[in-house]
Structure formats: structure tokens, C-alpha cells
């Protein structure tokens, strides 16, 4: 029997659409073993009723693709998933299944695939690299996919950073959320995003954390996505009024991250909590660190 642990991830971090991601201190665990025949999938934990326990299971699908690549298939398979990452909330639950499935399948056959080969397969399955790279490598990962090739740079998450994550009951699929994006964006919006995203990476790498506050604005995806759910729009509008500018939509949403790093900002944290608590729907707030 082999076991792997995979972190949740938050992608985009505001302006870094499809290229920035950070691993968070919230983990799924996957166990797998070869059995004589058949397929047994057991799921425990959060949102377990939403996770398929048949051949449609994403971990199983990702394991199959890995076995194809390795050129070996087990006679039968038992998989156990301990799920802690909320499903379809923008916290990389699919990436964790894909990366976890690839890692556990690779481990089952004594790890013939390198991390780079696992990354290539994970990006092929997920379609974009910003969740799967931090799920596989941990830390902050800047990744860029071009003509089928993914290049990335990974560095550690600054230990002062705190991710206050507001997670709504309502779900939003990445497919629906990507469907809200425009085919074209104004040139000035693209320019703003290039500047903000570059500044954000520089601030995260250099430790000049105060520069994060002015780096999280996005014009490529958030304005289109927050219109999909009323409370998202209300939260961002209210936060702007109260001068809280450290918020971003986690991945494709609907979860929201308030990113903070020092005690002086506690007053702002309280305001963020009050805004979330004032919403008519149910939201949970969890505080996470980087992985
Ligand atoms: N970059 C992706 C998106 C992350 O925003 O659609 C979600 O998987």
C-alpha cells in the first residue's frame, strides 16, 4: 500500500491569471494498493457525497493515464481518498486529485516518472499549470505554458503570510467560471495586469510584503467572474469602500482570499470578517499558511 499527501492551492493571486499559484496548508491524502481484480474506491471527509466512487473518479482517471505512460497496469486497484479540500470552491481540489493520482500511481510502481514527467502529465490533464505546479512542488510557483511546454520557477512562501480564506456553501465549476471570460480584453487592462503581476512576484520573492497591497488588482478575470454570484460582487464592492485591497478570488472562485502578513492589519481583518458575516448565504472562514 502506498500513500501520498497533496496540498490545496490558490491560483491567479489576483493578476496572475493561469500563471501564479501557491500551495496552502490544507491537505488531501490518498492511499492505493494493487488488488487481485476490480476497482474499490472509498472516500472520506469533506464533500464526500460529491466525489464519484466509480470509474469517473478523477484520482482513478489520473492514475490510469499514469499507468498508460509507465506502460504497466495493476490487476485491480483499491483507492482511499481522505478529502479535506472543498470541492469546486477555487482551492485546487481537481489539481489535488490529478497530482495525487499521478503521484500515487507512480509510487505504486516504484516511481519511474520524474517530477518533470509528472508535471507534463498533470498539465495535460488539467489544461493549465497554475494549480498543478504548486500542488506538485509546494511553495509559490510562477508557471507559463507555451506551445505544449511548461516552464516554471518555484520559491518558498514567506513565513509571515497568512491566507484568510472565505469559502461559500455555493459551488462554481472552473468550466462555468472560465465560460464567463471574454475573448478579448482592452489593451490597457492587459498592461495593468502585466505590471501588477510582475510587482506581485517581485514582492513575494524579495519579501517586500507591503508592496503586495498594491499588486493584487486584476482586470482579466475577476471583474467578469464576480458577476456570476451576487455576494461575490457585494463583498468586493464593500471591501473597496472600506479600503481593503488585499483580496482576490481564489482560482476560478467562488472562494475569496484575504492575504495578510502583520499584526497591524488586524483591524482590517475584523472588517473583512464582518463583511463576510453580513452576507445572506453561509460562508466559512479558515486561516491557512503557505505550504
Ligand atoms: N487559472 C485557473 C482559472 C485556475 O482561473 O480558471 C482555476 O483552475
Short mmCIF file of N, CA, C and O in Angstrom, two decimals, residues 26-89:
data_model
loop_
_atom_site.label_atom_id
_atom_site.label_comp_id
_atom_site.label_asym_id
_atom_site.label_seq_id
_atom_site.Cartn_x
_atom_site.Cartn_y
_atom_site.Cartn_z
N UNK A 26 -3.47 22.91 3.69
CA UNK A 26 -4.69 22.10 3.80
C UNK A 26 -4.48 20.94 2.84
O UNK A 26 -4.13 21.16 1.67
N UNK A 27 -4.67 19.71 3.33
CA UNK A 27 -4.17 18.57 2.53
C UNK A 27 -5.20 17.46 2.34
O UNK A 27 -5.96 17.14 3.26
N UNK A 28 -5.16 16.85 1.17
CA UNK A 28 -5.85 15.58 0.93
C UNK A 28 -4.83 14.46 1.03
O UNK A 28 -3.66 14.67 0.73
N UNK A 29 -5.31 13.30 1.45
CA UNK A 29 -4.43 12.13 1.47
C UNK A 29 -5.02 11.05 0.59
O UNK A 29 -6.25 10.90 0.55
N UNK A 30 -4.15 10.35 -0.09
CA UNK A 30 -4.62 9.27 -0.96
C UNK A 30 -3.80 8.01 -0.68
O UNK A 30 -2.57 8.08 -0.59
N UNK A 31 -4.52 6.91 -0.54
CA UNK A 31 -3.86 5.60 -0.39
C UNK A 31 -4.23 4.75 -1.59
O UNK A 31 -5.36 4.86 -2.09
N UNK A 32 -3.32 3.91 -2.04
CA UNK A 32 -3.67 3.00 -3.14
C UNK A 32 -2.92 1.69 -2.98
O UNK A 32 -1.80 1.67 -2.45
N UNK A 33 -3.55 0.61 -3.40
CA UNK A 33 -2.84 -0.68 -3.45
C UNK A 33 -3.38 -1.52 -4.57
O UNK A 33 -4.54 -1.38 -4.98
N UNK A 34 -2.50 -2.38 -5.07
CA UNK A 34 -2.92 -3.31 -6.12
C UNK A 34 -3.68 -4.45 -5.45
O UNK A 34 -3.26 -4.96 -4.41
N UNK A 35 -4.83 -4.81 -6.03
CA UNK A 35 -5.58 -5.96 -5.53
C UNK A 35 -5.75 -6.96 -6.68
O UNK A 35 -5.37 -6.66 -7.82
N UNK A 36 -6.29 -8.11 -6.39
CA UNK A 36 -6.36 -9.18 -7.40
C UNK A 36 -7.18 -8.79 -8.62
O UNK A 36 -6.81 -9.05 -9.74
N UNK A 37 -8.35 -8.14 -8.39
CA UNK A 37 -9.13 -7.65 -9.54
C UNK A 37 -10.14 -6.59 -9.10
O UNK A 37 -10.43 -6.45 -7.91
N UNK A 38 -10.67 -5.87 -10.09
CA UNK A 38 -11.73 -4.91 -9.83
C UNK A 38 -11.23 -3.55 -9.36
O UNK A 38 -10.02 -3.28 -9.32
N UNK A 39 -12.19 -2.69 -9.00
CA UNK A 39 -11.88 -1.33 -8.57
C UNK A 39 -12.69 -1.02 -7.31
O UNK A 39 -13.93 -1.10 -7.33
N UNK A 40 -12.01 -0.69 -6.22
CA UNK A 40 -12.69 -0.30 -4.98
C UNK A 40 -12.26 1.11 -4.64
O UNK A 40 -11.05 1.37 -4.47
N UNK A 41 -13.21 2.05 -4.58
CA UNK A 41 -12.85 3.43 -4.22
C UNK A 41 -13.65 3.83 -3.00
O UNK A 41 -14.89 3.74 -2.99
N UNK A 42 -12.94 4.29 -1.97
CA UNK A 42 -13.61 4.74 -0.75
C UNK A 42 -13.23 6.21 -0.53
O UNK A 42 -12.06 6.58 -0.69
N UNK A 43 -14.22 7.03 -0.20
CA UNK A 43 -13.93 8.45 0.04
C UNK A 43 -14.41 8.82 1.44
O UNK A 43 -15.52 8.47 1.84
N UNK A 44 -13.55 9.52 2.17
CA UNK A 44 -13.95 10.02 3.49
C UNK A 44 -13.68 11.52 3.53
O UNK A 44 -12.78 12.00 2.87
N UNK A 45 -14.45 12.22 4.39
CA UNK A 45 -14.12 13.62 4.62
C UNK A 45 -15.07 14.59 3.94
O UNK A 45 -16.17 14.24 3.53
N UNK A 46 -14.59 15.83 3.81
CA UNK A 46 -15.42 16.93 3.31
C UNK A 46 -15.94 16.68 1.89
O UNK A 46 -15.21 16.20 1.04
N UNK A 47 -17.20 17.03 1.68
CA UNK A 47 -17.86 16.94 0.36
C UNK A 47 -17.82 15.52 -0.23
O UNK A 47 -17.83 15.34 -1.45
N UNK A 48 -17.74 14.50 0.64
CA UNK A 48 -17.54 13.15 0.11
C UNK A 48 -18.69 12.69 -0.79
O UNK A 48 -18.48 11.94 -1.73
N UNK A 49 -19.89 13.22 -0.51
CA UNK A 49 -21.05 12.81 -1.32
C UNK A 49 -20.96 13.34 -2.76
O UNK A 49 -21.64 12.88 -3.65
N UNK A 50 -20.06 14.30 -2.99
CA UNK A 50 -19.92 14.88 -4.33
C UNK A 50 -18.82 14.21 -5.15
O UNK A 50 -18.58 14.57 -6.28
N UNK A 51 -18.12 13.29 -4.51
CA UNK A 51 -16.96 12.69 -5.19
C UNK A 51 -17.33 11.30 -5.68
O UNK A 51 -17.82 10.46 -4.91
N UNK A 52 -17.11 11.07 -6.98
CA UNK A 52 -17.50 9.79 -7.57
C UNK A 52 -16.65 8.64 -7.01
O UNK A 52 -15.46 8.81 -6.78
N UNK A 53 -17.31 7.51 -6.81
CA UNK A 53 -16.57 6.33 -6.32
C UNK A 53 -16.59 5.22 -7.38
O UNK A 53 -16.57 4.04 -7.08
N UNK A 54 -16.69 5.65 -8.63
CA UNK A 54 -16.67 4.68 -9.74
C UNK A 54 -15.56 5.09 -10.72
O UNK A 54 -14.69 5.91 -10.37
N UNK A 55 -15.65 4.59 -11.93
CA UNK A 55 -14.56 4.85 -12.89
C UNK A 55 -14.42 6.33 -13.27
O UNK A 55 -13.43 6.73 -13.87
N UNK A 56 -15.43 7.13 -12.94
CA UNK A 56 -15.37 8.56 -13.23
C UNK A 56 -14.52 9.33 -12.23
O UNK A 56 -14.25 10.52 -12.41
N UNK A 57 -14.11 8.69 -11.14
CA UNK A 57 -13.32 9.36 -10.10
C UNK A 57 -12.03 9.95 -10.70
O UNK A 57 -11.30 9.27 -11.41
N UNK A 58 -11.78 11.23 -10.38
CA UNK A 58 -10.66 11.92 -11.03
C UNK A 58 -9.29 11.36 -10.62
O UNK A 58 -8.36 11.34 -11.43
N UNK A 59 -9.18 10.89 -9.40
CA UNK A 59 -7.91 10.27 -8.98
C UNK A 59 -7.68 9.02 -9.82
O UNK A 59 -6.59 8.80 -10.37
N UNK A 60 -8.74 8.21 -9.94
CA UNK A 60 -8.62 6.97 -10.73
C UNK A 60 -8.27 7.29 -12.18
O UNK A 60 -7.38 6.67 -12.77
N UNK A 61 -8.97 8.28 -12.76
CA UNK A 61 -8.70 8.67 -14.15
C UNK A 61 -7.23 9.08 -14.33
O UNK A 61 -6.59 8.73 -15.31
N UNK A 62 -6.73 9.84 -13.35
CA UNK A 62 -5.34 10.32 -13.44
C UNK A 62 -4.37 9.17 -13.24
O UNK A 62 -3.29 9.13 -13.85
N UNK A 63 -4.75 8.21 -12.39
CA UNK A 63 -3.89 7.03 -12.20
C UNK A 63 -3.81 6.22 -13.50
O UNK A 63 -2.73 5.77 -13.89
N UNK A 64 -4.97 6.08 -14.17
CA UNK A 64 -4.99 5.32 -15.43
C UNK A 64 -4.03 5.92 -16.46
O UNK A 64 -3.28 5.22 -17.11
N UNK A 65 -4.10 7.26 -16.57
CA UNK A 65 -3.22 7.94 -17.55
C UNK A 65 -1.75 7.74 -17.17
O UNK A 65 -0.89 7.64 -18.03
N UNK A 66 -1.49 7.70 -15.87
CA UNK A 66 -0.11 7.49 -15.41
C UNK A 66 0.34 6.07 -15.74
O UNK A 66 1.46 5.86 -16.22
N UNK A 67 -0.54 5.10 -15.50
CA UNK A 67 -0.18 3.70 -15.83
C UNK A 67 0.08 3.56 -17.33
O UNK A 67 1.00 2.85 -17.73
N UNK A 68 -0.74 4.26 -18.15
CA UNK A 68 -0.51 4.22 -19.60
C UNK A 68 0.90 4.72 -19.92
O UNK A 68 1.61 4.15 -20.72
N UNK A 69 1.26 5.83 -19.25
CA UNK A 69 2.58 6.42 -19.54
C UNK A 69 3.72 5.50 -19.07
O UNK A 69 4.74 5.37 -19.72
N UNK A 70 3.49 4.86 -17.93
CA UNK A 70 4.52 3.96 -17.39
C UNK A 70 4.59 2.67 -18.22
O UNK A 70 5.64 2.02 -18.31
N UNK A 71 3.45 2.29 -18.81
CA UNK A 71 3.40 1.04 -19.56
C UNK A 71 3.20 -0.17 -18.65
O UNK A 71 3.72 -1.25 -18.89
N UNK A 72 2.44 0.03 -17.60
CA UNK A 72 2.13 -1.06 -16.65
C UNK A 72 0.75 -0.77 -16.05
O UNK A 72 0.42 0.38 -15.80
N UNK A 73 -0.05 -1.81 -15.87
CA UNK A 73 -1.35 -1.63 -15.21
C UNK A 73 -1.50 -2.67 -14.10
O UNK A 73 -1.15 -3.83 -14.30
N UNK A 74 -2.01 -2.25 -12.95
CA UNK A 74 -2.23 -3.24 -11.88
C UNK A 74 -3.40 -4.16 -12.24
O UNK A 74 -4.26 -3.79 -13.05
N UNK A 75 -3.45 -5.34 -11.61
CA UNK A 75 -4.55 -6.29 -11.91
C UNK A 75 -5.88 -5.67 -11.46
O UNK A 75 -6.88 -5.67 -12.15
N UNK A 76 -5.89 -5.18 -10.26
CA UNK A 76 -7.07 -4.49 -9.71
C UNK A 76 -6.55 -3.39 -8.80
O UNK A 76 -5.36 -3.33 -8.51
N UNK A 77 -7.46 -2.53 -8.34
CA UNK A 77 -7.00 -1.35 -7.61
C UNK A 77 -7.94 -0.99 -6.46
O UNK A 77 -9.17 -0.99 -6.63
N UNK A 78 -7.34 -0.69 -5.29
CA UNK A 78 -8.12 -0.13 -4.19
C UNK A 78 -7.58 1.28 -3.94
O UNK A 78 -6.36 1.48 -3.84
N UNK A 79 -8.50 2.25 -3.89
CA UNK A 79 -8.09 3.65 -3.66
C UNK A 79 -8.87 4.17 -2.45
O UNK A 79 -10.08 3.94 -2.34
N UNK A 80 -8.17 4.87 -1.57
CA UNK A 80 -8.88 5.55 -0.48
C UNK A 80 -8.49 7.02 -0.48
O UNK A 80 -7.31 7.36 -0.51
N UNK A 81 -9.51 7.88 -0.51
CA UNK A 81 -9.27 9.33 -0.54
C UNK A 81 -9.78 9.96 0.75
O UNK A 81 -10.96 9.82 1.09
N UNK A 82 -8.87 10.62 1.50
CA UNK A 82 -9.28 11.41 2.67
C UNK A 82 -9.36 12.84 2.19
O UNK A 82 -8.32 13.48 1.94
N UNK A 83 -10.58 13.34 2.03
CA UNK A 83 -10.75 14.65 1.39
C UNK A 83 -10.93 15.79 2.40
O UNK A 83 -11.84 15.75 3.22
N UNK A 84 -10.06 16.78 2.32
CA UNK A 84 -10.22 17.97 3.18
C UNK A 84 -10.39 19.24 2.34
O UNK A 84 -10.79 20.26 2.86
N UNK A 85 -10.03 19.17 1.06
CA UNK A 85 -10.11 20.38 0.21
C UNK A 85 -11.54 20.49 -0.33
O UNK A 85 -12.03 19.55 -0.98
N UNK A 86 -12.22 21.60 -0.06
CA UNK A 86 -13.60 21.73 -0.55
C UNK A 86 -13.67 21.61 -2.07
O UNK A 86 -12.78 22.11 -2.77
N UNK A 87 -14.71 20.96 -2.54
CA UNK A 87 -14.84 20.68 -3.98
C UNK A 87 -15.48 21.88 -4.71
O UNK A 87 -16.45 22.48 -4.21
N UNK A 88 -14.96 22.21 -5.87
CA UNK A 88 -15.49 23.30 -6.72
C UNK A 88 -15.63 24.64 -5.99
O UNK A 88 -16.63 25.33 -6.12
N UNK A 89 -14.61 24.98 -5.19
CA UNK A 89 -14.63 26.27 -4.47
C UNK A 89 -13.40 27.11 -4.82
O UNK A 89 -13.13 28.11 -4.17
#
